[in-house]
Coordinates of C-alpha atoms in Angstrom, one line a residue:
Chain A
M1 CA -22.6 6.7 -0.5
K2 CA -23.8 7.8 -3.9
R3 CA -22.2 10.8 -5.8
T4 CA -25.4 12.7 -5.7
E5 CA -25.7 12.3 -2.0
L6 CA -22.1 13.5 -1.5
I7 CA -22.9 16.6 -3.6
E8 CA -26.0 17.3 -1.7
N9 CA -24.2 17.1 1.6
I10 CA -21.6 19.5 0.4
R11 CA -24.3 21.8 -0.8
S12 CA -26.3 21.7 2.5
K13 CA -23.2 22.2 4.7
G14 CA -21.4 24.7 2.4
S15 CA -18.3 22.6 3.2
F16 CA -16.2 20.1 1.3
L17 CA -14.0 19.5 4.3
C18 CA -12.5 16.0 5.0
V19 CA -10.9 15.6 8.4
G20 CA -7.9 13.2 8.4
L21 CA -8.0 11.0 11.5
D22 CA -4.3 10.3 11.9
P23 CA -3.9 9.9 15.6
D24 CA -0.3 9.5 16.6
I25 CA -0.2 8.0 20.1
K26 CA 2.8 10.2 20.9
K27 CA 0.8 13.3 20.3
L28 CA -2.4 12.5 22.0
P29 CA -3.5 14.8 24.9
A30 CA -2.0 13.2 28.1
H31 CA -5.3 13.0 29.9
L32 CA -6.6 10.5 27.2
L33 CA -3.9 8.0 28.0
K34 CA -5.9 6.6 30.9
E35 CA -8.9 5.8 28.6
E36 CA -9.4 2.1 27.7
N37 CA -8.6 2.8 24.1
P38 CA -7.0 6.3 23.9
I39 CA -6.9 6.3 20.1
F40 CA -10.7 5.8 19.9
A41 CA -11.4 8.3 22.7
F42 CA -9.4 10.9 20.8
N43 CA -11.1 10.2 17.5
K44 CA -14.7 10.2 19.0
A45 CA -14.1 13.6 20.7
I46 CA -12.7 15.0 17.3
I47 CA -15.6 13.6 15.3
D48 CA -18.2 15.0 17.7
A49 CA -16.6 18.4 17.6
T50 CA -16.1 18.6 13.8
A51 CA -19.0 16.7 12.3
P52 CA -21.1 19.9 11.8
Y53 CA -18.4 21.4 9.5
T54 CA -17.2 18.3 7.6
V55 CA -18.6 15.9 5.0
A56 CA -16.0 13.2 5.2
Y57 CA -13.4 11.5 7.5
K58 CA -10.2 10.0 6.4
P59 CA -8.5 7.6 8.8
N60 CA -4.9 6.9 7.6
L61 CA -4.4 3.2 8.3
A62 CA -0.6 3.6 9.0
F63 CA -1.5 5.2 12.4
Y64 CA -3.7 2.4 13.5
E65 CA -1.5 -0.5 12.1
S66 CA 1.6 0.9 13.9
E67 CA -0.3 0.3 17.2
G68 CA -0.9 -3.4 16.5
I69 CA -4.2 -5.1 17.5
E70 CA -5.3 -2.2 19.7
G71 CA -4.9 0.1 16.8
M72 CA -6.9 -2.0 14.5
K73 CA -9.6 -2.1 17.1
A74 CA -9.6 1.7 17.4
L75 CA -10.0 1.9 13.6
D76 CA -12.9 -0.5 13.6
M77 CA -14.6 1.3 16.4
T78 CA -14.0 4.7 14.7
V79 CA -15.7 3.7 11.3
K80 CA -18.5 2.0 13.3
Y81 CA -18.9 5.2 15.4
I82 CA -19.2 7.5 12.3
K83 CA -21.5 5.2 10.5
E84 CA -23.9 4.8 13.4
N85 CA -23.9 8.4 14.6
Y86 CA -23.2 10.4 11.6
P87 CA -24.5 8.4 8.6
D88 CA -24.1 11.4 6.2
Q89 CA -20.3 11.4 6.6
F90 CA -18.2 9.8 3.9
V91 CA -15.5 7.6 5.1
I92 CA -12.2 7.1 3.2
A93 CA -9.8 4.5 4.3
D94 CA -6.4 5.9 3.4
A95 CA -4.6 2.7 2.8
K96 CA -2.8 3.4 -0.6
R97 CA -3.1 -0.3 -1.4
G98 CA -1.9 -1.8 -4.7
D99 CA -1.2 -5.4 -5.5
I100 CA -2.0 -8.2 -8.1
G101 CA -5.5 -9.1 -8.8
N102 CA -6.4 -11.8 -6.2
T103 CA -4.6 -9.8 -3.5
A104 CA -6.2 -6.5 -4.5
A105 CA -9.6 -8.3 -4.3
M106 CA -8.7 -9.2 -0.7
Y107 CA -7.8 -5.7 0.3
A108 CA -11.1 -4.5 -1.4
R109 CA -13.0 -7.0 0.7
S110 CA -11.1 -6.1 3.9
L111 CA -11.6 -2.3 3.5
F112 CA -15.0 -2.1 1.9
E113 CA -16.7 -5.0 3.6
T114 CA -15.0 -5.8 6.9
L115 CA -14.1 -2.4 7.8
G116 CA -17.1 -0.8 6.1
A117 CA -15.3 2.2 4.5
D118 CA -17.0 4.2 1.6
A119 CA -13.7 4.7 -0.3
V120 CA -10.2 3.4 -0.3
T121 CA -7.0 5.1 -1.6
V122 CA -5.3 2.9 -4.1
A123 CA -1.8 3.2 -5.7
P124 CA -1.6 2.9 -9.5
Y125 CA 2.0 1.6 -10.1
M126 CA 1.0 -2.0 -11.0
G127 CA -1.7 -1.0 -13.4
A128 CA -5.3 -2.2 -14.4
D129 CA -5.6 -5.4 -12.6
S130 CA -4.4 -3.9 -9.3
V131 CA -7.1 -1.3 -9.5
T132 CA -10.2 -2.9 -11.1
P133 CA -10.8 -5.3 -8.1
F134 CA -11.6 -2.0 -6.2
T135 CA -13.6 -0.3 -9.0
A136 CA -15.6 -3.6 -9.3
Y137 CA -17.5 -2.3 -6.3
D138 CA -19.8 0.1 -8.0
D139 CA -21.4 1.2 -4.7
K140 CA -18.0 2.1 -3.2
W141 CA -15.3 4.5 -4.2
T142 CA -11.7 3.9 -5.5
V143 CA -9.5 7.0 -4.8
L144 CA -6.5 6.6 -7.1
L145 CA -3.2 8.4 -6.4
A146 CA -2.4 10.7 -9.3
L147 CA -0.5 13.8 -8.3
T148 CA 0.5 13.6 -4.7
S149 CA 1.3 16.5 -2.3
N150 CA 4.7 15.3 -1.0
K151 CA 8.2 16.4 -2.1
G152 CA 9.1 13.1 -3.9
Y153 CA 6.2 13.6 -6.4
E154 CA 8.8 14.8 -9.0
D155 CA 10.6 11.5 -9.0
F156 CA 8.1 9.6 -11.0
E157 CA 4.8 11.4 -11.2
L158 CA 6.2 14.1 -13.5
M159 CA 8.1 11.7 -15.8
E160 CA 7.3 12.6 -19.4
D161 CA 6.9 10.3 -22.4
K162 CA 8.0 11.4 -25.8
H163 CA 4.8 13.2 -26.5
G164 CA 5.2 15.3 -23.4
H165 CA 2.5 13.4 -21.4
R166 CA 3.4 12.9 -17.8
L167 CA 3.0 9.8 -15.7
F168 CA 0.2 11.3 -13.6
E169 CA -1.7 12.2 -16.8
R170 CA -1.3 8.6 -18.0
V171 CA -2.8 7.4 -14.7
L172 CA -5.6 9.7 -15.1
F173 CA -6.2 8.9 -18.8
R174 CA -6.0 5.0 -18.6
S175 CA -7.9 4.8 -15.3
Q176 CA -10.9 6.6 -16.8
R177 CA -11.8 3.3 -18.4
W178 CA -11.4 1.4 -15.0
G179 CA -14.1 3.3 -13.2
S180 CA -16.4 6.3 -13.7
P181 CA -17.2 9.5 -11.9
V182 CA -19.7 7.7 -9.7
N183 CA -17.1 5.4 -8.2
M184 CA -13.6 6.9 -9.0
M185 CA -11.8 9.8 -7.4
Y186 CA -8.2 11.0 -7.6
V187 CA -5.7 12.1 -5.0
V188 CA -4.3 15.5 -6.2
G189 CA -2.2 17.5 -3.8
A190 CA -3.2 21.1 -2.9
T191 CA 0.5 21.9 -3.2
R192 CA 0.3 21.5 -7.0
G193 CA -1.3 24.8 -8.0
E194 CA -1.8 25.0 -11.8
L195 CA -1.1 21.4 -12.3
I196 CA -4.6 20.9 -10.9
A197 CA -5.9 22.5 -14.0
D198 CA -4.1 19.8 -16.1
V199 CA -5.8 17.1 -13.9
R200 CA -9.1 18.7 -14.8
K201 CA -8.5 18.4 -18.5
I202 CA -8.6 14.6 -18.1
A203 CA -10.6 14.0 -15.0
Q204 CA -13.4 16.3 -16.0
R205 CA -16.1 15.1 -13.7
N206 CA -14.3 13.1 -11.0
F207 CA -14.1 14.2 -7.5
L208 CA -10.5 15.1 -6.4
L209 CA -9.4 14.3 -2.9
V210 CA -7.0 17.0 -2.1
P211 CA -4.5 16.8 0.8
G212 CA -1.9 19.3 1.5
V213 CA -3.8 22.3 2.7
G214 CA -2.4 23.5 6.0
A215 CA 0.8 21.8 7.3
Q216 CA 1.9 21.1 3.9
G217 CA 1.4 24.6 2.6
G218 CA -1.2 24.2 -0.2
S219 CA -3.7 27.1 -0.9
L220 CA -7.4 26.6 -0.7
E221 CA -8.1 29.3 -3.2
E222 CA -5.9 27.7 -5.8
V223 CA -7.5 24.4 -5.3
V224 CA -10.9 26.0 -5.9
R225 CA -9.7 28.1 -8.8
Y226 CA -8.3 25.1 -10.7
G227 CA -10.3 22.2 -9.4
L228 CA -13.9 23.2 -8.7
L229 CA -16.8 21.9 -10.7
P230 CA -19.3 24.7 -10.6
D231 CA -22.4 22.5 -10.4
E232 CA -21.0 19.5 -8.6
C233 CA -18.1 20.9 -6.5
G234 CA -16.0 17.8 -7.3
L235 CA -13.6 18.5 -4.4
L236 CA -13.0 17.0 -1.0
V237 CA -10.1 19.0 0.7
N238 CA -8.4 17.1 3.6
S239 CA -6.9 18.6 6.7
S240 CA -5.3 16.4 9.3
R241 CA -2.7 17.9 11.6
G242 CA -4.1 21.5 11.3
I243 CA -7.3 20.3 12.9
I244 CA -6.8 17.3 15.1
Y245 CA -3.7 18.8 16.8
A246 CA -5.0 22.4 16.9
S247 CA -4.5 22.1 20.7
S248 CA -2.6 19.4 22.6
G249 CA -4.4 20.2 25.9
E250 CA -7.7 19.1 27.4
D251 CA -9.4 21.5 25.0
F252 CA -8.2 19.6 22.0
A253 CA -11.7 18.7 20.7
Q254 CA -13.0 22.2 21.1
A255 CA -10.0 23.6 19.3
A256 CA -10.4 21.0 16.5
G257 CA -14.0 22.0 16.1
E258 CA -13.0 25.7 15.9
A259 CA -10.3 24.9 13.3
A260 CA -12.8 22.9 11.2
K261 CA -15.4 25.7 11.5
K262 CA -12.8 28.2 10.3
L263 CA -11.7 26.1 7.3
A264 CA -15.3 25.3 6.4
G265 CA -16.2 28.9 6.6
E266 CA -13.6 29.7 4.1
M267 CA -14.9 26.9 1.9
D268 CA -18.5 28.3 2.1
T269 CA -17.2 31.8 1.0
L270 CA -15.2 30.3 -1.9
L271 CA -18.2 28.2 -3.0
R272 CA -20.4 31.1 -3.2
E273 CA -17.8 33.4 -5.0
N274 CA -17.3 30.6 -7.5
G275 CA -20.8 30.1 -8.4
F276 CA -21.4 26.6 -6.8
K277 CA -25.2 26.4 -6.4
Chain B
M1 CA 19.3 -10.4 8.8
K2 CA 22.5 -9.2 7.1
R3 CA 23.1 -9.7 3.5
T4 CA 26.2 -12.0 4.1
E5 CA 24.0 -14.2 6.3
L6 CA 21.3 -14.5 3.7
I7 CA 23.8 -15.4 1.1
E8 CA 25.3 -18.1 3.5
N9 CA 21.9 -19.6 4.2
I10 CA 21.3 -19.9 0.3
R11 CA 24.7 -21.5 -0.1
S12 CA 24.2 -24.0 2.8
K13 CA 20.6 -25.0 1.7
G14 CA 21.2 -24.8 -2.1
S15 CA 17.8 -23.1 -2.2
F16 CA 16.7 -19.5 -2.8
L17 CA 13.1 -20.4 -2.2
C18 CA 10.8 -17.9 -0.5
V19 CA 7.4 -19.4 0.4
G20 CA 4.4 -17.0 0.2
L21 CA 2.1 -17.4 3.2
D22 CA -1.2 -16.2 1.6
P23 CA -3.7 -18.2 3.6
D24 CA -7.2 -17.7 2.1
I25 CA -9.6 -18.8 4.7
K26 CA -11.9 -20.2 2.0
K27 CA -9.1 -22.5 0.7
L28 CA -8.0 -23.9 4.1
P29 CA -8.4 -27.7 4.6
A30 CA -11.7 -28.2 6.3
H31 CA -10.3 -30.1 9.3
L32 CA -8.4 -26.9 10.3
L33 CA -11.5 -24.8 10.8
K34 CA -12.0 -26.2 14.2
E35 CA -8.7 -24.9 15.4
E36 CA -8.7 -21.9 17.7
N37 CA -6.9 -19.8 14.9
P38 CA -7.2 -21.7 11.7
I39 CA -4.9 -19.4 9.7
F40 CA -2.1 -19.7 12.2
A41 CA -2.6 -23.5 12.4
F42 CA -2.3 -23.7 8.7
N43 CA 0.8 -21.5 8.5
K44 CA 2.5 -23.4 11.3
A45 CA 2.1 -26.7 9.6
I46 CA 3.2 -25.3 6.3
I47 CA 6.3 -23.7 7.9
D48 CA 7.3 -26.9 9.7
A49 CA 7.1 -28.9 6.6
T50 CA 8.8 -26.5 4.3
A51 CA 11.5 -24.9 6.4
P52 CA 14.3 -27.3 5.4
Y53 CA 13.9 -26.2 1.8
T54 CA 13.4 -22.5 2.2
V55 CA 15.4 -19.5 3.1
A56 CA 12.5 -17.0 3.4
Y57 CA 8.7 -16.6 4.1
K58 CA 6.6 -13.9 2.7
P59 CA 3.2 -13.4 4.4
N60 CA 1.0 -11.1 2.2
L61 CA -0.8 -8.8 4.5
A62 CA -4.0 -8.6 2.5
F63 CA -4.9 -12.2 3.5
Y64 CA -4.6 -11.3 7.2
E65 CA -6.2 -7.9 7.1
S66 CA -9.2 -9.3 5.3
E67 CA -9.9 -11.4 8.3
G68 CA -9.9 -8.5 10.7
I69 CA -8.5 -8.7 14.2
E70 CA -8.2 -12.5 14.1
G71 CA -6.3 -12.3 10.9
M72 CA -3.8 -9.7 12.4
K73 CA -3.4 -12.0 15.4
A74 CA -2.5 -14.9 13.1
L75 CA 0.1 -12.7 11.3
D76 CA 1.7 -11.7 14.6
M77 CA 1.8 -15.3 15.7
T78 CA 3.2 -16.4 12.4
V79 CA 6.1 -14.0 12.4
K80 CA 6.9 -14.8 16.1
Y81 CA 6.7 -18.5 15.4
I82 CA 9.2 -18.3 12.5
K83 CA 11.6 -16.1 14.4
E84 CA 11.5 -18.3 17.5
N85 CA 11.7 -21.7 15.8
Y86 CA 13.6 -20.9 12.6
P87 CA 15.7 -17.9 13.2
D88 CA 17.7 -18.4 9.9
Q89 CA 14.5 -17.7 7.9
F90 CA 14.2 -14.2 6.4
V91 CA 10.7 -12.7 6.9
I92 CA 9.3 -10.3 4.3
A93 CA 6.1 -8.5 5.0
D94 CA 4.4 -8.1 1.6
A95 CA 2.5 -5.0 2.3
K96 CA 3.3 -2.8 -0.8
R97 CA 3.1 0.3 1.3
G98 CA 3.8 3.9 0.0
D99 CA 2.8 7.1 1.5
I100 CA 4.1 10.5 2.5
G101 CA 7.1 10.8 4.8
N102 CA 5.6 10.8 8.4
T103 CA 3.1 8.1 7.3
A104 CA 5.7 6.0 5.7
A105 CA 7.7 6.2 9.0
M106 CA 4.6 4.9 10.7
Y107 CA 4.4 2.0 8.4
A108 CA 8.1 1.3 8.7
R109 CA 7.8 1.3 12.6
S110 CA 4.6 -0.9 12.3
L111 CA 6.2 -3.6 10.1
F112 CA 9.8 -3.6 11.2
E113 CA 9.4 -3.0 14.9
T114 CA 5.9 -3.9 16.0
L115 CA 5.5 -6.9 13.7
G116 CA 9.2 -7.7 13.6
A117 CA 9.6 -8.4 9.8
D118 CA 13.1 -8.4 8.3
A119 CA 11.8 -6.7 5.1
V120 CA 8.9 -4.9 3.7
T121 CA 7.7 -4.5 0.2
V122 CA 7.2 -0.8 -0.8
A123 CA 5.4 0.9 -3.7
P124 CA 7.6 3.7 -5.6
Y125 CA 4.9 5.9 -7.1
M126 CA 5.2 8.8 -4.6
G127 CA 9.0 9.0 -4.9
A128 CA 12.0 9.5 -2.5
D129 CA 10.3 10.6 0.7
S130 CA 7.8 7.7 0.6
V131 CA 10.8 5.2 0.4
T132 CA 13.6 6.6 2.6
P133 CA 11.7 6.2 5.9
F134 CA 12.1 2.5 5.2
T135 CA 15.7 2.5 4.0
A136 CA 16.5 4.6 7.1
Y137 CA 16.6 1.2 8.9
D138 CA 19.9 0.0 7.8
D139 CA 19.5 -3.4 9.6
K140 CA 16.2 -4.0 7.8
W141 CA 15.3 -4.4 4.1
T142 CA 13.3 -2.4 1.8
V143 CA 11.9 -4.3 -1.2
L144 CA 10.9 -1.8 -3.9
L145 CA 8.3 -2.7 -6.6
A146 CA 10.1 -2.4 -10.0
L147 CA 8.8 -4.8 -12.6
T148 CA 5.8 -6.8 -11.4
S149 CA 4.5 -10.1 -12.5
N150 CA 0.9 -9.1 -13.1
K151 CA -0.7 -8.4 -16.4
G152 CA -1.2 -4.7 -15.7
Y153 CA 2.5 -4.0 -15.5
E154 CA 2.3 -2.6 -19.0
D155 CA 0.1 0.2 -18.1
F156 CA 2.7 2.3 -16.3
E157 CA 5.9 0.4 -15.6
L158 CA 7.0 0.3 -19.2
M159 CA 6.2 3.9 -20.0
E160 CA 9.2 5.3 -21.9
D161 CA 10.7 8.8 -21.6
K162 CA 12.1 10.6 -24.5
H163 CA 15.4 8.8 -24.1
G164 CA 13.8 5.4 -24.2
H165 CA 14.2 4.8 -20.4
R166 CA 11.3 3.1 -19.0
L167 CA 9.5 3.9 -15.7
F168 CA 10.8 0.7 -14.0
E169 CA 14.4 1.6 -15.0
R170 CA 13.9 5.1 -13.5
V171 CA 12.7 3.5 -10.3
L172 CA 15.8 1.3 -10.2
F173 CA 18.1 4.1 -11.1
R174 CA 16.8 6.7 -8.7
S175 CA 16.4 4.4 -5.8
Q176 CA 20.0 3.3 -6.0
R177 CA 20.7 6.5 -4.0
W178 CA 18.0 5.8 -1.4
G179 CA 19.4 2.4 -0.2
S180 CA 22.3 0.1 -1.0
P181 CA 22.6 -3.6 -1.7
V182 CA 22.7 -4.3 2.0
N183 CA 19.2 -2.9 2.7
M184 CA 17.5 -2.6 -0.7
M185 CA 15.9 -5.3 -2.9
Y186 CA 13.6 -5.1 -5.9
V187 CA 10.4 -6.9 -6.9
V188 CA 10.9 -8.3 -10.4
G189 CA 8.5 -10.7 -11.9
A190 CA 9.5 -14.2 -13.1
T191 CA 7.2 -13.6 -16.0
R192 CA 9.4 -10.8 -17.4
G193 CA 12.2 -13.0 -19.1
E194 CA 14.8 -10.9 -20.8
L195 CA 13.6 -7.7 -19.1
I196 CA 15.3 -9.2 -16.0
A197 CA 18.7 -8.6 -17.8
D198 CA 17.8 -5.0 -18.2
V199 CA 17.0 -4.8 -14.4
R200 CA 20.5 -6.3 -13.8
K201 CA 22.2 -3.5 -15.8
I202 CA 21.1 -1.0 -13.1
A203 CA 20.5 -3.1 -10.0
Q204 CA 23.9 -4.9 -10.3
R205 CA 24.3 -6.1 -6.8
N206 CA 20.8 -6.0 -5.3
F207 CA 18.8 -8.9 -4.4
L208 CA 15.7 -9.4 -6.6
L209 CA 12.5 -10.9 -4.9
V210 CA 11.0 -12.8 -7.9
P211 CA 7.3 -13.8 -7.8
G212 CA 5.5 -15.4 -10.6
V213 CA 7.1 -18.9 -10.8
G214 CA 4.3 -21.5 -10.8
A215 CA 0.6 -20.3 -11.0
Q216 CA 1.7 -17.1 -12.9
G217 CA 3.7 -19.0 -15.4
G218 CA 7.2 -17.7 -15.0
S219 CA 10.3 -19.9 -15.7
L220 CA 12.9 -20.5 -13.0
E221 CA 15.5 -21.3 -15.7
E222 CA 15.0 -17.8 -17.2
V223 CA 15.1 -16.0 -13.8
V224 CA 18.5 -17.7 -13.1
R225 CA 19.8 -17.0 -16.6
Y226 CA 19.1 -13.3 -16.4
G227 CA 19.2 -12.6 -12.8
L228 CA 21.8 -14.7 -10.9
L229 CA 24.8 -13.1 -9.3
P230 CA 27.4 -15.9 -9.6
D231 CA 29.0 -15.3 -6.2
E232 CA 26.1 -13.9 -4.3
C233 CA 23.0 -15.5 -5.9
G234 CA 21.1 -12.2 -5.5
L235 CA 17.7 -14.0 -6.0
L236 CA 14.8 -14.9 -3.8
V237 CA 12.2 -16.7 -5.8
N238 CA 8.8 -16.8 -4.3
S239 CA 6.1 -19.5 -4.7
S240 CA 2.8 -19.2 -2.9
R241 CA -0.2 -21.1 -4.3
G242 CA 1.9 -23.9 -5.9
I243 CA 3.3 -24.8 -2.4
I244 CA 0.7 -23.9 0.2
Y245 CA -2.3 -25.3 -1.8
A246 CA -0.4 -28.3 -3.2
S247 CA -3.0 -30.4 -1.5
S248 CA -6.4 -29.3 0.0
G249 CA -6.8 -32.4 2.1
E250 CA -5.4 -33.4 5.6
D251 CA -2.0 -34.1 3.8
F252 CA -1.7 -30.4 2.8
A253 CA 1.5 -29.8 4.9
Q254 CA 3.2 -33.0 3.6
A255 CA 2.2 -32.0 0.0
A256 CA 3.6 -28.4 0.6
G257 CA 6.8 -29.9 1.9
E258 CA 7.2 -32.1 -1.2
A259 CA 6.4 -29.2 -3.5
A260 CA 9.0 -27.0 -1.7
K261 CA 11.5 -29.8 -1.9
K262 CA 11.0 -30.3 -5.6
L263 CA 11.4 -26.6 -6.3
A264 CA 14.4 -26.3 -4.0
G265 CA 15.9 -29.4 -5.8
E266 CA 15.6 -27.6 -9.3
M267 CA 17.2 -24.4 -7.6
D268 CA 20.1 -26.5 -6.4
T269 CA 20.7 -27.9 -9.8
L270 CA 20.5 -24.5 -11.4
L271 CA 22.9 -22.9 -8.9
R272 CA 25.4 -25.7 -9.6
E273 CA 25.1 -25.4 -13.4
N274 CA 25.5 -21.7 -13.2
G275 CA 28.6 -21.7 -11.1
F276 CA 27.2 -20.4 -7.8
K277 CA 29.9 -21.4 -5.3

């Protein structure tokens, strides 16, 4: 999906919501366990209920891989289902891959071509040649980890060089050459508040994929205040647990739809208030 | 597999060779393509031919994932085949995973429990809570990326703080608290020469998993000079392409066995010369 198309979808829906499809088999509503593929049945119902309010879905591969072959089948079926039924939805394979060149090329092929995702999350530690096999796809998106939403982000991401530049800033700065705003996004946690403004100093036009609203405690208002691009939005805010586990009963899909509608409503208000047109 | 057992296997074989099982479907000998699962058929033949000279196998997950469900079946079958037929071989799932706590726990379950690997490679960028769900398994191994063998390692791994400490040293230093030499190893490229001595100043007793001998140009002599622990070896040197693609003909397995035997012979000589007893 092209950048202009993504922006247009955000504009027409008044939403920059991405729903994280992280189906933990232990948390699925009991009545789904009799389905042939309970994970896919869960995802399908969540997608149907939330699609009017979202512009993107982000399956996290760990949740599928941990279920072995059946889990991988569910992942394939989920991506195909979205592409066939909701072709305006952007699909991010949250895989956080990072490996040497020939292996990175394999992962890129696997996730962009075999799976058919629009975007893949990639880890920066190994440097340029672990990232550029992904950015070589100019019709697909590389979503590079920059400033993550988890507690451990302080260990390395905030490391400062002698000029006071932090590792996440070096990642943003160097990677500007590896891709462009039409095929490179960054993961920036909603829990990082003002640091998002520092991200924007370097990644001035890139979309930011923002996890951490909801269960992790990030503020949607702060994300918009520090990260919004007035003309292009430049934000995809992800919520996983707060939506997909809004209810654990038979009404799980309806509850997920309501949770997505509520969050999208807040987004619409914030977009209007902040001059996104 | 326990650390003492791994050391004993190295001692009895006079080899610290790990064979990388990176089966690229485009490079498999043509006669295997008529097999029901060509990737598994290739791996099985490679394993049977090289097992006398190796102590470990390292399937790189990218090569299996890129073939979809059939690839994942081949990976499962390969790990099971090694465990059933060569229980003294150490199996490293080269996955380079790294994600927030609950997701990292999923990956750990997937690779340690569902797949049954002894060890998993893990990326450090996101810090403590992305690594400790792996080190929580004290009977399994976490192999953390430190100083990689690829060209891009300079981008971030060598970043220096104001005290002159580099990112890879910070990774080694901080992670010493997250695991111990009985469940934590580090990836250190054979192409890094004297930097391996800097690794050993911090990771004094940890095993190092060393890729980059062979196709990538690293020197086995240098790895031993800077990295060997005289009483415990502390090294697993990986070779992938130099062994598994030693021949592209029907004699591929025999050629792989000969390449492994040659490398193991060099290892045996170096171990003796350097006082490993």
